[in-house]
PDB file of C-alpha atoms in Angstrom:
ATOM      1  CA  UNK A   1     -66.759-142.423 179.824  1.00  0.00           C
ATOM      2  CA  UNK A   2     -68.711-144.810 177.502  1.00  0.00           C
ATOM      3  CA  UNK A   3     -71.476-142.299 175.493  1.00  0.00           C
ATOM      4  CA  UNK A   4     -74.471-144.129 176.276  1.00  0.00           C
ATOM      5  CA  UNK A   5     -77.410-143.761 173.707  1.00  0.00           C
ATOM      6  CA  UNK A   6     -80.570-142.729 174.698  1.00  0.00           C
ATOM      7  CA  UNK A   7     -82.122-141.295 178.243  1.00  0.00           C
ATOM      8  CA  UNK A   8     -85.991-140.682 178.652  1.00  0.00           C
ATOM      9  CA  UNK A   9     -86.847-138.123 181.100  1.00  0.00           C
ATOM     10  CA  UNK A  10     -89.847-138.424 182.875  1.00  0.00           C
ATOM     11  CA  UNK A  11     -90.690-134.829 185.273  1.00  0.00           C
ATOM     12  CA  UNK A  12     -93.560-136.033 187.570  1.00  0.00           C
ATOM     13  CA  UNK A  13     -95.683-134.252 189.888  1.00  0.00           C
ATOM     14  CA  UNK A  14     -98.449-136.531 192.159  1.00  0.00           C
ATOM     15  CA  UNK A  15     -98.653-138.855 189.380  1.00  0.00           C
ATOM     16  CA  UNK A  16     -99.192-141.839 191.199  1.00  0.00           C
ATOM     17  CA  UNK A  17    -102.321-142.900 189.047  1.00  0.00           C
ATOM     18  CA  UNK A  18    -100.191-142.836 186.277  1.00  0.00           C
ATOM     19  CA  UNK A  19     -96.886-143.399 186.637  1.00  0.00           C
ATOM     20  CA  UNK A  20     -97.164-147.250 186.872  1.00  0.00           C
ATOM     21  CA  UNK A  21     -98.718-147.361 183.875  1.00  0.00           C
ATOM     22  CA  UNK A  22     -96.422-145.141 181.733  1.00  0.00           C
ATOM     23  CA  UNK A  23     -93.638-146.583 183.066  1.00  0.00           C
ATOM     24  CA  UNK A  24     -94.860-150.683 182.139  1.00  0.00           C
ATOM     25  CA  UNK A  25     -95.635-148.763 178.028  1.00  0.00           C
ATOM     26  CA  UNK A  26     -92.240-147.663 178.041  1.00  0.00           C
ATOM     27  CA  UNK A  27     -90.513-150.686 179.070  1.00  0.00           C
ATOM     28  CA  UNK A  28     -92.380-152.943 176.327  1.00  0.00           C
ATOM     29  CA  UNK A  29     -91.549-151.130 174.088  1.00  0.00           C
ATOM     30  CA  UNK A  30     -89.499-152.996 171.393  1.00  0.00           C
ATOM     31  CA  UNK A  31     -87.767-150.882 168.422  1.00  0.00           C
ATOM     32  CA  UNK A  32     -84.259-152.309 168.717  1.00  0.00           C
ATOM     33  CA  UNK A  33     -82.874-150.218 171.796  1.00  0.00           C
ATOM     34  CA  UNK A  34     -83.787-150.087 175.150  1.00  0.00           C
ATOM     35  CA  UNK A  35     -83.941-146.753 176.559  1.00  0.00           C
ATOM     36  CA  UNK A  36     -82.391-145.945 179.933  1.00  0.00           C
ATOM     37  CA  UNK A  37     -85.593-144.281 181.719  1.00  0.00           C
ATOM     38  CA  UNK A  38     -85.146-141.268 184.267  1.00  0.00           C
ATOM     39  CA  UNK A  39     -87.807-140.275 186.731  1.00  0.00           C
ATOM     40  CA  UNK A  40     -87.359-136.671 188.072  1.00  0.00           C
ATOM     41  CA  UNK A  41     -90.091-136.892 191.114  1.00  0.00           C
ATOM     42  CA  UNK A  42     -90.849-132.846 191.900  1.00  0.00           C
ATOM     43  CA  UNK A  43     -91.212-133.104 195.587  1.00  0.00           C
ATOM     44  CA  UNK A  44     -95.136-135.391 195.040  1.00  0.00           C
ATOM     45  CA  UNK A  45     -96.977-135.462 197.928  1.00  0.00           C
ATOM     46  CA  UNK A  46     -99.087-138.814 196.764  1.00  0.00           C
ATOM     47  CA  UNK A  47     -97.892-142.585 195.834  1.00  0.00           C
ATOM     48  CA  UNK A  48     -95.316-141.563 193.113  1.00  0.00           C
ATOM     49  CA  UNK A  49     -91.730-141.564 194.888  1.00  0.00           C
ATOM     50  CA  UNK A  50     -93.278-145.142 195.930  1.00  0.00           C
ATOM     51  CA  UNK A  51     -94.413-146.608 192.943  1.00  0.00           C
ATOM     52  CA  UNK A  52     -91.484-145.749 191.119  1.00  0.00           C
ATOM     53  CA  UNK A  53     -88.878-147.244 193.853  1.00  0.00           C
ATOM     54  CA  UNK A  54     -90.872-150.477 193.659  1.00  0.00           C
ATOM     55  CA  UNK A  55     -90.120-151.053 190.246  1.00  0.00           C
ATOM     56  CA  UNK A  56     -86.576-149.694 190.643  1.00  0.00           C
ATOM     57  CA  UNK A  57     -86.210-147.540 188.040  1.00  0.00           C
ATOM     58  CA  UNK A  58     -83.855-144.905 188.241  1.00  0.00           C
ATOM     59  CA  UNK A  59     -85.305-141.815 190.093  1.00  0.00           C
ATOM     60  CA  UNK A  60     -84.187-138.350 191.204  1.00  0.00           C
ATOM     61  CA  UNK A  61     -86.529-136.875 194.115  1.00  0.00           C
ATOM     62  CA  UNK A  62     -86.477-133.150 194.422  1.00  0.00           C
ATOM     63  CA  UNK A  63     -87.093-131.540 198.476  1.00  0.00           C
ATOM     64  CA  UNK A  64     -89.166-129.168 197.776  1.00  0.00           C
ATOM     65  CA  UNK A  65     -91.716-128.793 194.168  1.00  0.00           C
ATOM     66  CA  UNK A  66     -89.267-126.731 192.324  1.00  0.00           C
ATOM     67  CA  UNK A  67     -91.583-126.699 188.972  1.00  0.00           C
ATOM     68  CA  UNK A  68     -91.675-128.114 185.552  1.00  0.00           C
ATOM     69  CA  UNK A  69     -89.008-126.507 184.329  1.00  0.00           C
ATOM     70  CA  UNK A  70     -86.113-127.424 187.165  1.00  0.00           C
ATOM     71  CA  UNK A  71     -87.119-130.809 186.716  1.00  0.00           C
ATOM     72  CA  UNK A  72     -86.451-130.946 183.186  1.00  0.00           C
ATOM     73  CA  UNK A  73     -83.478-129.166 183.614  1.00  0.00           C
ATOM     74  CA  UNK A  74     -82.351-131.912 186.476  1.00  0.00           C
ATOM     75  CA  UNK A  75     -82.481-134.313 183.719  1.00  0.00           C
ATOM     76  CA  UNK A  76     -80.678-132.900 181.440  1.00  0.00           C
ATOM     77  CA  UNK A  77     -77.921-132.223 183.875  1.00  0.00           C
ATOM     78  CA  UNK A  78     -78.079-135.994 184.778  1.00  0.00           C
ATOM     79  CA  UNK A  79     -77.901-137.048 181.061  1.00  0.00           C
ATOM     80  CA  UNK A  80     -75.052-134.934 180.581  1.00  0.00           C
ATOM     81  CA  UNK A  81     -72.608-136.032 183.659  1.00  0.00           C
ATOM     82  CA  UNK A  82     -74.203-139.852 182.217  1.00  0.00           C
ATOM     83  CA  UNK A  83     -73.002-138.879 178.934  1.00  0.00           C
ATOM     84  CA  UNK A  84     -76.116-139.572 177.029  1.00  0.00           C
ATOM     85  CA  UNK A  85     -76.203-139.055 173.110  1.00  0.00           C
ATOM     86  CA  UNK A  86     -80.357-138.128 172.713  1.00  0.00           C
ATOM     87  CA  UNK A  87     -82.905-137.230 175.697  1.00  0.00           C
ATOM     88  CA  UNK A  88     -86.199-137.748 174.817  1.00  0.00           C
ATOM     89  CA  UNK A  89     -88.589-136.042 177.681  1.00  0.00           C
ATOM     90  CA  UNK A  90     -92.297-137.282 178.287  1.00  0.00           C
ATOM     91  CA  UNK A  91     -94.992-135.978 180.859  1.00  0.00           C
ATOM     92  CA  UNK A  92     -95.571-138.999 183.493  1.00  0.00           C
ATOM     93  CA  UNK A  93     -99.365-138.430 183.132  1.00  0.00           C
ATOM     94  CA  UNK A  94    -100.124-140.492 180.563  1.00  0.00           C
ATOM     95  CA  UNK A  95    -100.346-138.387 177.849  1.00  0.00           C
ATOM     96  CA  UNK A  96     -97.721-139.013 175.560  1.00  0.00           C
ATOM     97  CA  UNK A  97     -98.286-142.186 173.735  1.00  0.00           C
ATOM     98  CA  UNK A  98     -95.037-144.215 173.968  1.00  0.00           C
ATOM     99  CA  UNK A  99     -95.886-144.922 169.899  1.00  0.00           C
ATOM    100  CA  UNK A 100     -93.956-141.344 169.743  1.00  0.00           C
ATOM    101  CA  UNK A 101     -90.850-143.008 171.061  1.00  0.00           C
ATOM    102  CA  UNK A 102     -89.307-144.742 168.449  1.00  0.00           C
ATOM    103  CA  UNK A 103     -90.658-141.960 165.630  1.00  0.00           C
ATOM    104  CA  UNK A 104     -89.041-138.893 167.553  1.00  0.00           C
ATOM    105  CA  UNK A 105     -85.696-140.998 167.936  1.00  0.00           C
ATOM    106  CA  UNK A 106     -85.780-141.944 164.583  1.00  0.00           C
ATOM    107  CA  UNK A 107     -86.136-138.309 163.648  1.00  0.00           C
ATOM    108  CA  UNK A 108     -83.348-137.587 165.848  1.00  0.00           C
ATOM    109  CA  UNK A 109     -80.590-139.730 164.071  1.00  0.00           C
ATOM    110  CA  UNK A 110     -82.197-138.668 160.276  1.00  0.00           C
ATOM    111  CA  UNK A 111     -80.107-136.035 158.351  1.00  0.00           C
ATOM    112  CA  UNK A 112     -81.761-133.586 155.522  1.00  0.00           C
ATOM    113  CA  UNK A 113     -80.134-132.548 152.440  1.00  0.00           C
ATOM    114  CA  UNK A 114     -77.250-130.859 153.582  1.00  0.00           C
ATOM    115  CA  UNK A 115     -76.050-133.895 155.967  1.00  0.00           C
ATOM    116  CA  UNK A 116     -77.204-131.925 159.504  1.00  0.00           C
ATOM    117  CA  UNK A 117     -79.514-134.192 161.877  1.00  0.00           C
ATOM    118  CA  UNK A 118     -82.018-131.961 163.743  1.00  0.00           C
ATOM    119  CA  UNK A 119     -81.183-130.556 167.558  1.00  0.00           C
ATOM    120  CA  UNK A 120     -84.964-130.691 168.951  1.00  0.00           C
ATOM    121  CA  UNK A 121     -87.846-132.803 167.403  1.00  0.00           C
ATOM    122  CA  UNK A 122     -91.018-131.843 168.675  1.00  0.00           C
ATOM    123  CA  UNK A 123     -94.131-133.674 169.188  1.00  0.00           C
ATOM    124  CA  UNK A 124     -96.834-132.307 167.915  1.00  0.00           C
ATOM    125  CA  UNK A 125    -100.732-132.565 168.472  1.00  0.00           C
ATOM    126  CA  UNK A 126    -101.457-129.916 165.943  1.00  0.00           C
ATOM    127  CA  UNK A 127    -100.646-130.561 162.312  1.00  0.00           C
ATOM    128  CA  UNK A 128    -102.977-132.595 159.416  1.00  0.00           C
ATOM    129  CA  UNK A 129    -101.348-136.220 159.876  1.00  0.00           C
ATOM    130  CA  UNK A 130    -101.431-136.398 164.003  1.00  0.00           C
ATOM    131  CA  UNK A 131    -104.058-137.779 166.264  1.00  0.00           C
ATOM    132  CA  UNK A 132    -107.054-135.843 167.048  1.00  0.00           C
ATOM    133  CA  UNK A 133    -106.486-134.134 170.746  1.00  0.00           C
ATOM    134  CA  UNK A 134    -109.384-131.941 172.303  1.00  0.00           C
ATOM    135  CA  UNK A 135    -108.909-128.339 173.518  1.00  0.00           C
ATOM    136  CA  UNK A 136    -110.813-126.320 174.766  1.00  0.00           C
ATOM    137  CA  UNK A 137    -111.382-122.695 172.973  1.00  0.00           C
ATOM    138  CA  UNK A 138    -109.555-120.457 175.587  1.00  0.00           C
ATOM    139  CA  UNK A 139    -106.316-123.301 175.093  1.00  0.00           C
ATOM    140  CA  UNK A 140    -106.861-122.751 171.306  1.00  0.00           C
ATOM    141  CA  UNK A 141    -106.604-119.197 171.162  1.00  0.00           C
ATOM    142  CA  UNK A 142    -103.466-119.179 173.406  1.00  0.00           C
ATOM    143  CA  UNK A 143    -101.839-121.764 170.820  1.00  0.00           C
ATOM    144  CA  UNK A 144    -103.014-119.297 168.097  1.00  0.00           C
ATOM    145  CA  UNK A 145    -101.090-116.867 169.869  1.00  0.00           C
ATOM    146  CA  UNK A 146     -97.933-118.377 170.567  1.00  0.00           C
ATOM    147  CA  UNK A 147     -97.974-119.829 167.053  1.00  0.00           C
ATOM    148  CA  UNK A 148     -97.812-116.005 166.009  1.00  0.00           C
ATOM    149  CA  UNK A 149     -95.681-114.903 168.089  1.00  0.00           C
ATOM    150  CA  UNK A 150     -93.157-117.618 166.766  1.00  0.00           C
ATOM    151  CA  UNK A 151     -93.882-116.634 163.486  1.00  0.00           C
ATOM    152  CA  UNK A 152     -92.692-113.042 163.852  1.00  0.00           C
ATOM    153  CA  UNK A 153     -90.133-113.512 165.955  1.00  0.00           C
ATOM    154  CA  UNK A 154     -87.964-116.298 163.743  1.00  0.00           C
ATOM    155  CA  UNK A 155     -90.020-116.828 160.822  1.00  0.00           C
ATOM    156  CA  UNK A 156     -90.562-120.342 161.403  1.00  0.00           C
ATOM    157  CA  UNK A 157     -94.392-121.923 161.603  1.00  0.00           C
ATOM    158  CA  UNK A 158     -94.175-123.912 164.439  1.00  0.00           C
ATOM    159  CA  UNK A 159     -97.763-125.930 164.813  1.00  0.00           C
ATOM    160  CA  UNK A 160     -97.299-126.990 168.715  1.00  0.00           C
ATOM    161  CA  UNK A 161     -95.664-124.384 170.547  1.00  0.00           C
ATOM    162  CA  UNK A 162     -96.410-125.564 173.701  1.00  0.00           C
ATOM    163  CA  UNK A 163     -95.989-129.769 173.232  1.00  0.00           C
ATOM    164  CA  UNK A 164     -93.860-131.635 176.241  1.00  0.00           C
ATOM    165  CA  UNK A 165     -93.400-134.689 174.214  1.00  0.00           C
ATOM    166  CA  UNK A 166     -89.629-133.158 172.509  1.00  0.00           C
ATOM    167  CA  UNK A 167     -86.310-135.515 171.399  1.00  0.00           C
ATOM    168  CA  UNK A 168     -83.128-133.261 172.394  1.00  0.00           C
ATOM    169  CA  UNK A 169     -79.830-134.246 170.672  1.00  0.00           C
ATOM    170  CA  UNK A 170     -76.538-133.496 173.037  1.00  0.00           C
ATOM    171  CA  UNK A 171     -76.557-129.855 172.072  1.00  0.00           C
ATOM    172  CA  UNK A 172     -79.257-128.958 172.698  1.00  0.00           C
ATOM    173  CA  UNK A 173     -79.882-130.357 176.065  1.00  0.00           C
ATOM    174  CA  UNK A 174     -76.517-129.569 177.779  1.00  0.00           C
ATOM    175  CA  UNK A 175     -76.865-126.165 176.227  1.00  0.00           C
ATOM    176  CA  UNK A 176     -80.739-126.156 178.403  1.00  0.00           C
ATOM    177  CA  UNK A 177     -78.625-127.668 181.405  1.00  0.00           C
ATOM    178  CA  UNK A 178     -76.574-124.411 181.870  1.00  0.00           C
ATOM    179  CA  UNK A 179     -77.543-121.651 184.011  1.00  0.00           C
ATOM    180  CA  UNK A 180     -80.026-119.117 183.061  1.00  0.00           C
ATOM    181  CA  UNK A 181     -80.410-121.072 179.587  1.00  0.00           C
ATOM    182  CA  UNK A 182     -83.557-122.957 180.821  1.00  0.00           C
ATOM    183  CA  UNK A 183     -87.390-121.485 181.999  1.00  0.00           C
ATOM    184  CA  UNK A 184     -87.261-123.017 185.545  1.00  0.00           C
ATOM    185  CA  UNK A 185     -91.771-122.625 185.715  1.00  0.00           C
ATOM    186  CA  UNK A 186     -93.005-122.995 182.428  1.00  0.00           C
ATOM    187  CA  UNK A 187     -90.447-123.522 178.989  1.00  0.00           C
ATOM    188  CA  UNK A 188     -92.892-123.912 176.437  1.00  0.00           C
ATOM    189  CA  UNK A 189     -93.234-121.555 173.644  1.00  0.00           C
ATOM    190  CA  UNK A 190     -90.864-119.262 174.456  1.00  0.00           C
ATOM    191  CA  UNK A 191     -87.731-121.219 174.804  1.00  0.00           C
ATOM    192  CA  UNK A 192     -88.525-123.201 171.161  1.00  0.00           C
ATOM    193  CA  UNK A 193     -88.710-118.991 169.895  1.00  0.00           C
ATOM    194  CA  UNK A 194     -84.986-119.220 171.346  1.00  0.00           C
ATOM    195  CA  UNK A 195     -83.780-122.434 170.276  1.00  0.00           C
ATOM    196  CA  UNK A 196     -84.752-121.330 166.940  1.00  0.00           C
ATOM    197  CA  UNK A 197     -83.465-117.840 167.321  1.00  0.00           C
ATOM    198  CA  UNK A 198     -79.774-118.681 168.177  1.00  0.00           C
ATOM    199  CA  UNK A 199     -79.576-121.511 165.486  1.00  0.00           C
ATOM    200  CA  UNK A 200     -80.609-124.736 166.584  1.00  0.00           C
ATOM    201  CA  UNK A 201     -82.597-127.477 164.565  1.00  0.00           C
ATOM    202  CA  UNK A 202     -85.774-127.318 165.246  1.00  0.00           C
ATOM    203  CA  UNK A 203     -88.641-130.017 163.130  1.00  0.00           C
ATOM    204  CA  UNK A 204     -92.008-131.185 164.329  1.00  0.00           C
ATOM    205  CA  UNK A 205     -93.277-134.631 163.810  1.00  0.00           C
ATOM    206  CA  UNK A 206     -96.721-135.791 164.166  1.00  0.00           C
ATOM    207  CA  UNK A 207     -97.722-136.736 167.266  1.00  0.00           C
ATOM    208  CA  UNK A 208    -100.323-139.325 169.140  1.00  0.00           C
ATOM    209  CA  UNK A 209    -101.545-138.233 171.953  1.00  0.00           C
ATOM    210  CA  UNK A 210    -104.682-138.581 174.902  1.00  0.00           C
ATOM    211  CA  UNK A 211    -106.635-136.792 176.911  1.00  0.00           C
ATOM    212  CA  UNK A 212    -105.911-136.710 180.953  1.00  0.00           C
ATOM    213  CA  UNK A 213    -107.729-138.958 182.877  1.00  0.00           C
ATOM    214  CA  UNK A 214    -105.677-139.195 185.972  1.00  0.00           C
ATOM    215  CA  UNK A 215    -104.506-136.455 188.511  1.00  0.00           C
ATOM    216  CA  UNK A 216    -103.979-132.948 188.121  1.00  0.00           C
ATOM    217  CA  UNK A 217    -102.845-130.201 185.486  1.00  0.00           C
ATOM    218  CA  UNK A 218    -100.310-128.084 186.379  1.00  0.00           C
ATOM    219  CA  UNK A 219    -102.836-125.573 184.023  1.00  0.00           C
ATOM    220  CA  UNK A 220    -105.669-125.794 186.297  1.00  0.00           C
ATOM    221  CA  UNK A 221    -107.774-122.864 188.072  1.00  0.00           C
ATOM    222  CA  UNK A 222    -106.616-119.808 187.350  1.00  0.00           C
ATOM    223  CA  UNK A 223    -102.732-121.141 186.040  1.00  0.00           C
ATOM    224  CA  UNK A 224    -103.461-120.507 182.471  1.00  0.00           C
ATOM    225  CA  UNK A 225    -103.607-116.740 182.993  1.00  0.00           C
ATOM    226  CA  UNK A 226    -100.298-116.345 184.372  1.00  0.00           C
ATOM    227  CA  UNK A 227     -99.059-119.150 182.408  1.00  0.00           C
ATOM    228  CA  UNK A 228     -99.827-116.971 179.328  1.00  0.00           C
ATOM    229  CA  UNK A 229     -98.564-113.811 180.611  1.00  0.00           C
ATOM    230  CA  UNK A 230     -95.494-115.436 182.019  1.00  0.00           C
ATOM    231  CA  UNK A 231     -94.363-117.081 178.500  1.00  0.00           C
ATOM    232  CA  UNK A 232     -95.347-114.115 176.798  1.00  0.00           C
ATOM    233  CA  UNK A 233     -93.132-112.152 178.483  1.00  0.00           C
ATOM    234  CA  UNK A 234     -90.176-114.294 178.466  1.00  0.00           C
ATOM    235  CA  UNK A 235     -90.525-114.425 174.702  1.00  0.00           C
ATOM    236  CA  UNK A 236     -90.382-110.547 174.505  1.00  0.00           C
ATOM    237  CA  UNK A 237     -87.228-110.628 176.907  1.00  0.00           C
ATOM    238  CA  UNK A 238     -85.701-113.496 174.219  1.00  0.00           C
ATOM    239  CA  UNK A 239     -86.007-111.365 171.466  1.00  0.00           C
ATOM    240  CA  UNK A 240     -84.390-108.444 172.685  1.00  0.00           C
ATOM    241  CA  UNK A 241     -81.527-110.413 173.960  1.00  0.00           C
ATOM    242  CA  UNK A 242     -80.716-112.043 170.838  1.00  0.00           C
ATOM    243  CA  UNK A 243     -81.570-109.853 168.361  1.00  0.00           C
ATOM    244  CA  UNK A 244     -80.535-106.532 170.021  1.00  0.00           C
ATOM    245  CA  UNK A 245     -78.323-107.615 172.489  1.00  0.00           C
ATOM    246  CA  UNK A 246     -76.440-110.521 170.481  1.00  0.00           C
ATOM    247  CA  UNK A 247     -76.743-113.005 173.306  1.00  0.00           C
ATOM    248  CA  UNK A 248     -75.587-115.949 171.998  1.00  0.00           C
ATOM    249  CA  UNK A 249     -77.125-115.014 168.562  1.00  0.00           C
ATOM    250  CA  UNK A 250     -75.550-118.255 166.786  1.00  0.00           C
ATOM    251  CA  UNK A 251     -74.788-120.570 169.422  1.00  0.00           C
ATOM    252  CA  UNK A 252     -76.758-123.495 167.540  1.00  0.00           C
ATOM    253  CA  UNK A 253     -74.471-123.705 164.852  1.00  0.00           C
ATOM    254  CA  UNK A 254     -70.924-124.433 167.036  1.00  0.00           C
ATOM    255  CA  UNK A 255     -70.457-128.115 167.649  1.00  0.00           C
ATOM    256  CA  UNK A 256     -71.489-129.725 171.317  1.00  0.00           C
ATOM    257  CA  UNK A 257     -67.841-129.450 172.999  1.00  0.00           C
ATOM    258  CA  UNK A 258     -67.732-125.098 172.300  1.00  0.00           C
ATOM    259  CA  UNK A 259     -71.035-124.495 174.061  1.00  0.00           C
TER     260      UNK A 259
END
């Protein structure tokens, strides 16, 4: 099969106030490719599954709401039986600024010093040189957190641990696409500990991003709590795996076709 170039994977949830919209940004956008688009719709009760047929863009609609995390992981199943080279994944709520597109895909195809190209790029709303993004002080000091649990566990500083807006290269995402290799609720901090754990490439660029204004959070009410204690634990679980057990301790450095 013909390796196609690049897929962007859009996980949605009731999104219908903002799917249109994302969906029109992404199609003008003109950087000399034309990204195949991907719509994972996770079981929305509203206008989404509509909206998106009526435009016709490709779209994979899940029975029941499965969570963040299976949708993703639908995605990158789908870009690796379509035999896609680079995934980038955005939220469908607006967000993500498509600006990011072309500088995360660009920093997908850019080696460093010693010839390697990274594995993820993430987007990040956190360092000097991105857009300013309110949070609110509880959000802050679970970033905090994260960030320093990242720090101890790999030694990396990691300014966005918990950013949605990523660019995957092949190896990374059919290595999420396997089973039990991917948080099906919430893979935020704790699977960018792993990636950079067992190996894989992991660089931040800046990011633009906005505020909500539509729909929803999936970290509304009381979801934060568990959110936090959920990814907390997963990252304690990921450390002793890797570094006591050996579970796939170096699995980042093999080439694509031996994961």
């Amino acid at each position: 099969m013909e390796q196609k170039e690049l897929l962007i994977i859009i996980p949605a949830y009731n999104e219908g106030n903002n799917i249109r919209r994302v969906l029109e940004q992404i199609s003008g956008l003109d950087f000399g490719l034309q990204p195949d688009i991907l719509v994972i719709n996770d079981a929305s009760t509203d206008s989404t599954n509509w909206i998106v047929k009526e435009m016709q863009y490709p779209m994979i609609s899940q029975l029941f709401n499965m969570g963040y995390g299976c949708a993703l992981q639908m995605g990158y199943k789908y870009a690796v039986r379509r035999n896609y080279r680079y995934v980038i994944q955005m939220d469908g709520d607006g967000q993500h600024d498509v600006c990011n597109v072309p500088v995360i895909y660009r920093k997908l195809k850019e080696t460093d010093e010693a010839g390697n190209k990274p594995d993820i790029v993430l987007g990040a709303r956190f360092r000097k040189d991105s857009s300013p993004f309110p949070v609110s002080r509880l959000k802050k000091m679970v970033y905090a957190m994260f960030r320093f649990f990242i720090r101890i566990m790999t030694g990396n500083q990691i300014s966005d641990p918990t950013t949605g807006l990523q660019g995957l290269s092949r190896k990374a995402f059919l290595y999420y696409s396997k089973y039990n290799h991917f948080d099906d609720k919430y893979p935020d901090a704790n699977i960018i500990a792993l990636m950079i754990l067992i190996k894989f490439r992991v660089v931040e660029v800046p990011a633009v991003m906005h505020a909500r204004t539509e729909g929803k959070s999936m970290h509304s009410g009381l979801k934060p709590i568990w959110y936090m204690l959920r990814v907390t634990y997963s990252m304690m679980i990921i450390f002793f795996q890797v570094k006591v057990l050996k579970m796939d301790a170096e699995v980042g450095l093999k080439s694509a076709d031996k994961i």
